[in-house]
XYZ file of C-alpha atoms in Angstrom:
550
model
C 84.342 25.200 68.625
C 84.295 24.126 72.138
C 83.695 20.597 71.699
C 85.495 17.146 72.639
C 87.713 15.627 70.220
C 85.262 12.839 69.521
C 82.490 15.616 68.302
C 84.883 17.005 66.380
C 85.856 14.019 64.560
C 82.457 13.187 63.880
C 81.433 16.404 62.319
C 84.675 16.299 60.204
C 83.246 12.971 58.340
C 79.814 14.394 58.517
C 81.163 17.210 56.475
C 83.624 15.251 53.933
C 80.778 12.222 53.157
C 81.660 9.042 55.601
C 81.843 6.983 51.972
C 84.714 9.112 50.860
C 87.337 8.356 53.315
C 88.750 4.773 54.948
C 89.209 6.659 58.582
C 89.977 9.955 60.555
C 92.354 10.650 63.323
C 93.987 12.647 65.457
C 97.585 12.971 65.700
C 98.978 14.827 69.255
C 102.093 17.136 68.326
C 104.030 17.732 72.061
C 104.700 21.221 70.207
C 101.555 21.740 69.558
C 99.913 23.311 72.621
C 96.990 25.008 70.986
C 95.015 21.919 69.959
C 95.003 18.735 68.276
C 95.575 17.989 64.569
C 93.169 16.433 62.178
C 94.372 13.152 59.554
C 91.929 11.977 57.317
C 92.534 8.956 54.956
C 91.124 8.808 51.898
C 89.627 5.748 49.488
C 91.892 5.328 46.777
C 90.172 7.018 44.103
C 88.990 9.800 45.633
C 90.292 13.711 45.041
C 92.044 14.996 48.215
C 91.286 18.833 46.708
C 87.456 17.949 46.781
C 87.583 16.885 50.221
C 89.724 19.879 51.408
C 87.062 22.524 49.563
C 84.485 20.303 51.337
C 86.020 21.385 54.357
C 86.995 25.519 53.239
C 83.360 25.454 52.331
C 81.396 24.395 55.390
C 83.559 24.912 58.041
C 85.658 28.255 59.472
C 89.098 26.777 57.647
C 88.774 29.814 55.218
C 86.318 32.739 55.598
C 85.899 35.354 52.942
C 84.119 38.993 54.397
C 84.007 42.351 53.047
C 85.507 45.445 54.745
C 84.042 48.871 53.872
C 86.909 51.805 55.161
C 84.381 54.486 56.301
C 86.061 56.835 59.023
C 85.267 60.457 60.452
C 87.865 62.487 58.897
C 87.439 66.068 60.264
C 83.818 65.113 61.479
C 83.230 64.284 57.713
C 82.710 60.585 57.460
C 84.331 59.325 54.402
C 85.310 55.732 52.757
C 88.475 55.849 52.402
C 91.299 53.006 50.805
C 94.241 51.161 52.595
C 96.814 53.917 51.956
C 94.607 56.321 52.697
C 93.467 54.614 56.178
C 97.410 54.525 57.035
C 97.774 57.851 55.959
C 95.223 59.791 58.585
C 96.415 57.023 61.259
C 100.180 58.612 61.116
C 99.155 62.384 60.792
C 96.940 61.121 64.019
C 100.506 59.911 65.521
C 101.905 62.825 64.351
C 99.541 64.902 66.176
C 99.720 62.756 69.654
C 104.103 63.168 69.515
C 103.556 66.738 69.271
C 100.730 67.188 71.769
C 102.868 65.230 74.322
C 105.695 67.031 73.418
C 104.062 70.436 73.663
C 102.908 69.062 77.280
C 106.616 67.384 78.510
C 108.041 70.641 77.366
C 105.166 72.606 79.652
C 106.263 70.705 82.424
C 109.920 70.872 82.230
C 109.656 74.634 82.127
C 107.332 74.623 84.721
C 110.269 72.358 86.816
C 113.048 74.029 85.948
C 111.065 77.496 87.209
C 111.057 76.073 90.429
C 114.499 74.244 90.245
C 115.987 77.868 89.694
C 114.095 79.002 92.418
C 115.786 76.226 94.613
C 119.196 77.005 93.592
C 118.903 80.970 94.508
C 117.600 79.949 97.717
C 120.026 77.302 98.166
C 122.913 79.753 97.533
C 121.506 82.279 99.450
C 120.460 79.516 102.195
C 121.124 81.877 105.455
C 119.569 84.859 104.618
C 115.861 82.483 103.611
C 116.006 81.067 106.610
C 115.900 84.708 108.605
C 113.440 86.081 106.419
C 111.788 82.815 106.933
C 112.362 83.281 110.867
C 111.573 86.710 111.055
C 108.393 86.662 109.437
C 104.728 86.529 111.119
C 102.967 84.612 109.218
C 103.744 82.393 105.855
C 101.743 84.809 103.908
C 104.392 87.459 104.878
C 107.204 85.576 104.375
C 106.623 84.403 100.278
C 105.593 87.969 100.304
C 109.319 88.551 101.318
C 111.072 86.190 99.866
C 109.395 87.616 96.088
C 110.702 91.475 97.140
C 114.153 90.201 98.089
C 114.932 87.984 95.483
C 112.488 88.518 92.900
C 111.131 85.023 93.202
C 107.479 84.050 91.365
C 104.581 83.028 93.569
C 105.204 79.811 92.435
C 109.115 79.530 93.712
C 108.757 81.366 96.713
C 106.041 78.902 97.210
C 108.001 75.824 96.401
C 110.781 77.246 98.961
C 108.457 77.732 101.586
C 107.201 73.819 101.139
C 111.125 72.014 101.126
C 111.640 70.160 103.732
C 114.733 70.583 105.771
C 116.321 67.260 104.803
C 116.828 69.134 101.066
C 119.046 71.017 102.966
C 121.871 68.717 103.428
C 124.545 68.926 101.111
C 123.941 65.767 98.905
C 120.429 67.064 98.498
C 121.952 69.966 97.114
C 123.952 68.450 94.113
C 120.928 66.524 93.364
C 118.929 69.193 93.113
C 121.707 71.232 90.606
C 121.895 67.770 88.652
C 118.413 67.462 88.247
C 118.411 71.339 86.849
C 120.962 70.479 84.686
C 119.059 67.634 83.110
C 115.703 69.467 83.485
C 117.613 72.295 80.661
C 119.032 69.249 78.378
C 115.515 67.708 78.231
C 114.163 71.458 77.388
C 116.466 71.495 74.501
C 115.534 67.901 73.503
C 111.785 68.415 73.466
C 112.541 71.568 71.693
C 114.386 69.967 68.912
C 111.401 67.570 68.350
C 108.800 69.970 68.171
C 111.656 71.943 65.577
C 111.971 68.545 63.377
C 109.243 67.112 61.499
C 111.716 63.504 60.550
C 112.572 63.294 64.501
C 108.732 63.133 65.289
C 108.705 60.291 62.288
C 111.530 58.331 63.848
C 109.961 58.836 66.874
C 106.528 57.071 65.309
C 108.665 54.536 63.940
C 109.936 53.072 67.365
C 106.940 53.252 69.054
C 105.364 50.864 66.652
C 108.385 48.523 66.592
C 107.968 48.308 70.166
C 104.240 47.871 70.257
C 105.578 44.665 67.541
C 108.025 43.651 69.854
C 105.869 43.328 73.447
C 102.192 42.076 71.951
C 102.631 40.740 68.347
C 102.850 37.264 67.350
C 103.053 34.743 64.404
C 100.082 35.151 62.247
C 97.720 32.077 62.448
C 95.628 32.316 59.054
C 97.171 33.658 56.138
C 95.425 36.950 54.019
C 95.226 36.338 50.264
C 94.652 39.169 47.933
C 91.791 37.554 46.193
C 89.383 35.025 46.860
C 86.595 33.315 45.340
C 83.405 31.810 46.728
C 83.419 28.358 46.508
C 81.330 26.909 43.435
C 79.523 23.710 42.958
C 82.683 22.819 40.573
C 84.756 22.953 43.546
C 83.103 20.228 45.015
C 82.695 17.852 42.313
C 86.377 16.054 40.844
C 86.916 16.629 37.323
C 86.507 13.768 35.020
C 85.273 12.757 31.432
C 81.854 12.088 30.876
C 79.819 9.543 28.029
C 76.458 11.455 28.118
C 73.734 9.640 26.229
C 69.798 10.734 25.181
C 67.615 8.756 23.460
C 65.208 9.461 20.997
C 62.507 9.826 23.425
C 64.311 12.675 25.383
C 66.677 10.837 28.192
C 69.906 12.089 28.718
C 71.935 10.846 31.989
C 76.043 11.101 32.013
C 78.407 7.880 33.138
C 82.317 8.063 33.866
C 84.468 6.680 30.429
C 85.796 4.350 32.719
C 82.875 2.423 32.786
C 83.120 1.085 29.123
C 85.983 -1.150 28.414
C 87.747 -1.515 25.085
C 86.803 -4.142 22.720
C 88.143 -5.750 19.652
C 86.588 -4.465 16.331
C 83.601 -6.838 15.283
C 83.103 -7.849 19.002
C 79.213 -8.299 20.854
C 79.383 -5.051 22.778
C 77.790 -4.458 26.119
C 74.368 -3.291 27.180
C 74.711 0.643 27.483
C 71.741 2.423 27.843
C 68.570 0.542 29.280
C 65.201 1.750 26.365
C 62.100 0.718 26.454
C 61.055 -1.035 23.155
C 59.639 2.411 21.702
C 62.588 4.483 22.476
C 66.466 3.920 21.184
C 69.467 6.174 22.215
C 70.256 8.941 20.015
C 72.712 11.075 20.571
C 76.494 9.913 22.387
C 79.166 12.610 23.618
C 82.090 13.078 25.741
C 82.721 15.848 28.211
C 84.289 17.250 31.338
C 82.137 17.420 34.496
C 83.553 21.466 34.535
C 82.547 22.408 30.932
C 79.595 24.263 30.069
C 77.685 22.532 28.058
C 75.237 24.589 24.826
C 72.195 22.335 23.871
C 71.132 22.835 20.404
C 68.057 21.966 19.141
C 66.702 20.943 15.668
C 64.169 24.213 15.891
C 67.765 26.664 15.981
C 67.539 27.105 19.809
C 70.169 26.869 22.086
C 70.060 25.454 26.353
C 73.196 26.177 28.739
C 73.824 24.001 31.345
C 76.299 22.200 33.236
C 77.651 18.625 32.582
C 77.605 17.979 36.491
C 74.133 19.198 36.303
C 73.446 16.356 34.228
C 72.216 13.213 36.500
C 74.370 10.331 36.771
C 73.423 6.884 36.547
C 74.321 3.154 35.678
C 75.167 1.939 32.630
C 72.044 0.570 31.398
C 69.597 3.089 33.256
C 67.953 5.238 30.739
C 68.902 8.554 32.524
C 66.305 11.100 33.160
C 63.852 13.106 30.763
C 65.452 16.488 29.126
C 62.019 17.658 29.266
C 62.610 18.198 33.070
C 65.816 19.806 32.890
C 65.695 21.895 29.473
C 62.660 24.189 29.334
C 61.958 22.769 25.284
C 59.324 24.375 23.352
C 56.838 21.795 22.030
C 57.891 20.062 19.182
C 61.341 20.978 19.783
C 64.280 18.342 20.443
C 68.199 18.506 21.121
C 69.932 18.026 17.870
C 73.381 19.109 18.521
C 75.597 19.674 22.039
C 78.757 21.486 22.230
C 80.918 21.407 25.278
C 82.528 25.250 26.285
C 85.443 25.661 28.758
C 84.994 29.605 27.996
C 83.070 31.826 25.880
C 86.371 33.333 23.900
C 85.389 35.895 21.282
C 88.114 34.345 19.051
C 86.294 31.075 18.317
C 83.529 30.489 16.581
C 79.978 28.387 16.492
C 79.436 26.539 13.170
C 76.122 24.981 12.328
C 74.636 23.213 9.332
C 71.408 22.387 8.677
C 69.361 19.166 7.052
C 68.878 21.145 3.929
C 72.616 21.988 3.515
C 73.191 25.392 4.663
C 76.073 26.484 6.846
C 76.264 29.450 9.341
C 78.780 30.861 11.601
C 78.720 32.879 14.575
C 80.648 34.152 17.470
C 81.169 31.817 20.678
C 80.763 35.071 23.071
C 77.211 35.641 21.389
C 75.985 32.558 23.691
C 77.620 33.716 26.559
C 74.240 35.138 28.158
C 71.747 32.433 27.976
C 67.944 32.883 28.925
C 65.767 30.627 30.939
C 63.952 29.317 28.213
C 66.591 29.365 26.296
C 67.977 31.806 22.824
C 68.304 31.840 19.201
C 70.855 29.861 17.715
C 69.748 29.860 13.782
C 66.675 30.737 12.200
C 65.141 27.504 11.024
C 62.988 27.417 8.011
C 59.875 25.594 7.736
C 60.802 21.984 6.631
C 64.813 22.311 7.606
C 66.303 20.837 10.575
C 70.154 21.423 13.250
C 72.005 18.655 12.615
C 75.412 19.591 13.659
C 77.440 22.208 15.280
C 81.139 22.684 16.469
C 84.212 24.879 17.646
C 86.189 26.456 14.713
C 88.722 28.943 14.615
C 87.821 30.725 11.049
C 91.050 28.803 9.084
C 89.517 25.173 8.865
C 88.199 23.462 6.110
C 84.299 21.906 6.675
C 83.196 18.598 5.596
C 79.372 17.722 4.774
C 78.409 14.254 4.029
C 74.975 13.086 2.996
C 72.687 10.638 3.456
C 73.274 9.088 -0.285
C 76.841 8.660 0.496
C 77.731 12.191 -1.157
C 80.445 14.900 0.331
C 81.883 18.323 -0.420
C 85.005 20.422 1.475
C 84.949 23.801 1.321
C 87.143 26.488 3.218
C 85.629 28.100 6.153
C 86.356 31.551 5.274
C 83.564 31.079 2.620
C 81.145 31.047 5.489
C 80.857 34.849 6.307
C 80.056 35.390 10.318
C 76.539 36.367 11.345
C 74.486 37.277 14.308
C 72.440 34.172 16.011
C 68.970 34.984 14.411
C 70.205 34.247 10.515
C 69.708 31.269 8.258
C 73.312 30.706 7.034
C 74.304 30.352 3.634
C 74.118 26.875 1.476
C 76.895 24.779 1.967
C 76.150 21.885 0.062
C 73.601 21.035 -3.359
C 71.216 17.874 -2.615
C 71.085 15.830 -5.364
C 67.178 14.722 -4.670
C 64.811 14.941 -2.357
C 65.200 12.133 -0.304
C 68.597 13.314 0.849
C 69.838 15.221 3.534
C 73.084 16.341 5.235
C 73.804 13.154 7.929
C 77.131 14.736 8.960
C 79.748 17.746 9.676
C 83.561 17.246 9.769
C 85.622 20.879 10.728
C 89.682 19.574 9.743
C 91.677 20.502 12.218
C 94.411 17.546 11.573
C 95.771 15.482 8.554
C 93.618 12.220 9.779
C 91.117 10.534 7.545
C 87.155 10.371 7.524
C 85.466 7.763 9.263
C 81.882 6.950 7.377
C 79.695 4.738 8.812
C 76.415 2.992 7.227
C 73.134 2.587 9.370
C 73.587 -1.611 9.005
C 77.243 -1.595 10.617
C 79.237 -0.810 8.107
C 82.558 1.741 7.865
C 85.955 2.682 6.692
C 88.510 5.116 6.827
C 89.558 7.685 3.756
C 92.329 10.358 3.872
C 91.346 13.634 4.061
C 93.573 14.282 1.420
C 91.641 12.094 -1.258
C 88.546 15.043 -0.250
C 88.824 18.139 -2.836
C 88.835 21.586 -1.533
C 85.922 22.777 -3.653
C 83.701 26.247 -3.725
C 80.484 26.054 -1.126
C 77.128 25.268 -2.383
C 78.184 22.638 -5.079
C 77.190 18.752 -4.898
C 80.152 17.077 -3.938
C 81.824 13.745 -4.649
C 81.668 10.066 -3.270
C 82.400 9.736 -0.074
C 80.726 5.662 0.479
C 78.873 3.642 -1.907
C 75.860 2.914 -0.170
C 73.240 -0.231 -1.310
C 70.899 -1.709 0.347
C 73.098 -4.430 2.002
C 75.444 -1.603 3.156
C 72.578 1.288 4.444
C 72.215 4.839 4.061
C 75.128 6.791 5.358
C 74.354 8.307 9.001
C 77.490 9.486 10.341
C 80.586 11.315 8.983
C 83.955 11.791 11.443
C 87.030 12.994 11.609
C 89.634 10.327 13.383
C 93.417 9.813 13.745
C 94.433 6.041 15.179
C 95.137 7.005 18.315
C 90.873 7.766 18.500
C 88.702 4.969 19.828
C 85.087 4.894 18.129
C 82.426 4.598 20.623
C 79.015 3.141 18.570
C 75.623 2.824 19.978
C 72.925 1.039 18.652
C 68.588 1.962 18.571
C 68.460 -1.308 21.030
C 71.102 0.382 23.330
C 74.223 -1.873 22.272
C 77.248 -0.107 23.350
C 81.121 -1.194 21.626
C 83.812 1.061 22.277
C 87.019 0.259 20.089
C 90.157 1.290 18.510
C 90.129 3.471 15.593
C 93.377 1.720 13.901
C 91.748 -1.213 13.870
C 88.919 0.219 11.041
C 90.789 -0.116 7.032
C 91.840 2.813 5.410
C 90.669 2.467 1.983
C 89.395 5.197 -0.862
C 86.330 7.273 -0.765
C 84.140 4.982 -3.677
C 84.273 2.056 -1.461
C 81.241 0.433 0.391
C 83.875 -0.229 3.781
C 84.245 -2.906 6.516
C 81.768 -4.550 8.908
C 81.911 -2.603 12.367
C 79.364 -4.192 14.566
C 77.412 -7.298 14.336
C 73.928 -6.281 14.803
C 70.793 -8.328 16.192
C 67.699 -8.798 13.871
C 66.183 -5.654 13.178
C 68.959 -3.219 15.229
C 70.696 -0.856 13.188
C 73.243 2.067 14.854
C 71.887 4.897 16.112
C 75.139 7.098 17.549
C 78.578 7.089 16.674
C 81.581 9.235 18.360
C 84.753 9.499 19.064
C 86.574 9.222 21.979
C 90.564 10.647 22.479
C 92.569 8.005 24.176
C 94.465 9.279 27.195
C 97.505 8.360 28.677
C 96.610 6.093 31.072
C 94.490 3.965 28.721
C 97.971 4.055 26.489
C 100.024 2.342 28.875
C 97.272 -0.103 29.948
């Protein structure tokens, strides 16, 4: 662009966001004689990659364009590939080096005609001149000069037009020398147009030299494959805690913004509710994963987790209603985050009732608009829970009455998206329901955890592998001090437990912290609760490596 360095500047922090960097320069290279180059300084926690595809995106730094090979070939015109465009531009070579040759060769025939017309005369130097002399007219004396010495009209010619200076002796030699190298250059152009590798070679240098007198250093380097830059690119990668509430908010905050707390502690405010509405539903997730929205009527939403808003800590987010196209009645359930649709893995659901289904990841590869059949839902049954399994883990359901059976997964045949499943677990009575799905993937222990704030740890080896469809064994005593059971997990103590409460209490803490004690055990006091506040959401949350060494 043909702008001062001031514009240019300016339109650089236009283009990277002025709250993303601390300050831009210029720094003057005395090598440099083509222009200036650009520094820009970052805040600390900012993503230097983000800023440069910022920059590859909206300016000229990287340009992607198609080229379509279409060329006349024979007056045909014809799309032709790479080799194939090299190919036709050396037989075209190939056909100039013999076209001049054919036309050098003309000429030095055509020279060396006349030379040999030069040196008979030359030789025979006194008797041209009295022809020359004795003739009336120069008409009559080529016309002479042919009969005498059998010369061509286009030597006797060529006699009749040297000048007397050739005449001299020096002139002479030059004129044999020149004959001489007239015949070698005959038998040199003749041995090209004999040999096709000479005319190569001959290719060859010319294009070396053409290299060596114009070409330069490239400037911008040609990759074989490029991609268009996609919203990703411009958004860093980072872990999410997305929240929706029972009225249908859902917003995403960075994990950062929670700070670890002892167990038993107060908490701090998470999500801002009105007094009619609690938050539901607590996950964690990558800004880059794909995220599958499944709701209690067996449908299923794709979106992306930057597509979720972002807002503070106690904002209540924005309604689903406006970013999901729900069918009435109809609310998210379940949410599974996707890196890739593998064909390997697999989608397993269960259901309110009990039943179990499984079916392949790739099948939800192809969402619609309005979104696509996950289960077929019953009248009367609810999705509860869905996850990522691999066809060789065990699954876990526990109940609302404190009640839990493992079974293998290969019990669970795969199906196609519009099936009910098969029953996975035997209620005992009608008030109960299945609260909670654990896939082992890990020797850890299940976490249980009461609706009044109560919880505890149990090895997953006290849980029997038993056949699907039967009713289980204890998995927490439940009373009326403790609650009902509403959440089953699997956790190892490097986990923290993130729990959120119907008032929007947030307490994120170590898992190692909660007891490990047996299954027929009523468990430990996780939360202090406010009058009339019970939890809502529990999850767990992996702790990374820089949360370790903090």
């Amino acid at each position: 662009y043909q702008v001062n360095k001031a514009t240019l500047i300016e339109r650089i922090a236009h283009l990277v966001r002025t709250d993303r960097v601390t300050g831009i320069s210029d720094v003057r290279d005395e090598s440099d004689k083509e222009g200036i180059r650009i520094v820009i300084e970052l805040k600390r926690d900012e993503v230097a990659q983000v800023v440069l595809n910022q920059l590859f995106k909206h300016t000229q730094m990287q340009e992607t364009f198609g080229v379509i090979g279409i060329a006349l070939v024979e007056g045909i015109p014809r799309v032709l590939t790479l080799k194939e465009m090299l190919q036709h531009f050396i037989d075209f070579r190939h056909e100039i080096v013999v076209k001049r040759t054919e036309y050098d060769l003309r000429k030095a025939w055509e020279r060396a005609h006349i030379l040999e017309g030069y040196k008979v005369a030359l030789d025979n130097l006194d008797e041209v001149i009295r022809i020359i002399r004795g003739s009336d007219s120069p008409s009559d004396a080529k016309e002479r000069l042919m009969q005498r010495f059998d010369f061509s009209d286009t030597q006797a010619q060529a006699i009749l037009d040297m000048r007397l200076s050739r005449l001299t002796s020096m002139e002479i030699r030059k004129v044999i020398e020149e004959y001489k190298e007239t015949l070698q250059l005959i038998e040199k152009l003749e041995g090209i147009l004999a040999s096709r590798p000479q005319r190569m070679e001959i290719i060859k240098e010319e294009l070396l030299s053409l290299k060596e007198q114009y070409g330069d250093e490239r400037r911008t380097e040609i990759i074989e494959d490029a991609e268009e830059f996609s919203i990703e690119d411009m958004i860093a990668e980072e872990d999410m805690v997305v929240t929706v509430t029972h009225s249908g908010y859902i917003k995403r905050s960075p994990v950062s913004t929670f700070r670890r707390q002892r167990r038993g502690g107060r908490g701090l405010q998470g999500a801002g509710t009105r007094e009619d509405d609690f938050v539901e539903h607590l996950f964690i997730a990558s800004t880059h994963d794909y995220m599958l929205f499944f709701t209690e009527l067996g449908m299923v939403h794709w979106l992306k987790v930057h597509e979720i808003p972002q807002a503070g800590r106690s904002s209540r987010g924005r309604a689903i209603v406006n970013i999901l196209q729900l069918q009435e009645g109809d609310n998210v359930s379940a949410f599974l985050n996707v890196k890739e649709f593998t064909e390997d893995d697999y989608v397993t659901m269960s259901t309110r009732s009990g039943l179990v289904k499984k079916t392949e990841l790739s099948a939800y590869a192809n969402p619609q608009r309005g979104g696509i059949y996950a289960i077929d839902i019953k009248e009367g049954d609810r999705l509860i829970d869905v996850s990522l399994t691999d066809s060789s883990n065990d699954i876990i359901l526990g109940t609302k009455n404190g009640k839990s059976i493992r079974f293998n997964e290969s019990d669970v045949r795969p199906t196609g998206r519009r099936t009910q499943g098969v029953r996975g677990v035997t209620l005992t009575s009608e008030e109960d329901e299945v609260v909670g799905m654990v896939i082992v993937r890990r020797e850890g222990t299940v976490l249980a955890v009461s609706e009044n704030g109560y919880g505890k740890r149990t090895d997953i080896l006290n849980y029997p592998i038993q056949r699907r469809a039967g009713k289980g064994v204890i998995t927490m005593k439940t009373s009326e001090k403790i609650g009902k059971v509403i959440a089953l997990k699997e956790v190892v103590d490097n986990d923290d437990l993130m729990i959120i409460t119907q008032k929007g209490v947030l307490i994120r803490q170590p898992v190692k912290n909660i007891s490990t004690i047996g299954r027929n055990t009523q468990g430990v006091k996780l939360i202090r609760l406010d009058d009339g506040d019970c939890i809502a959401a529990v999850t767990r949350v992996v702790e990374n490596e820089d949360e370790s060494k903090e």
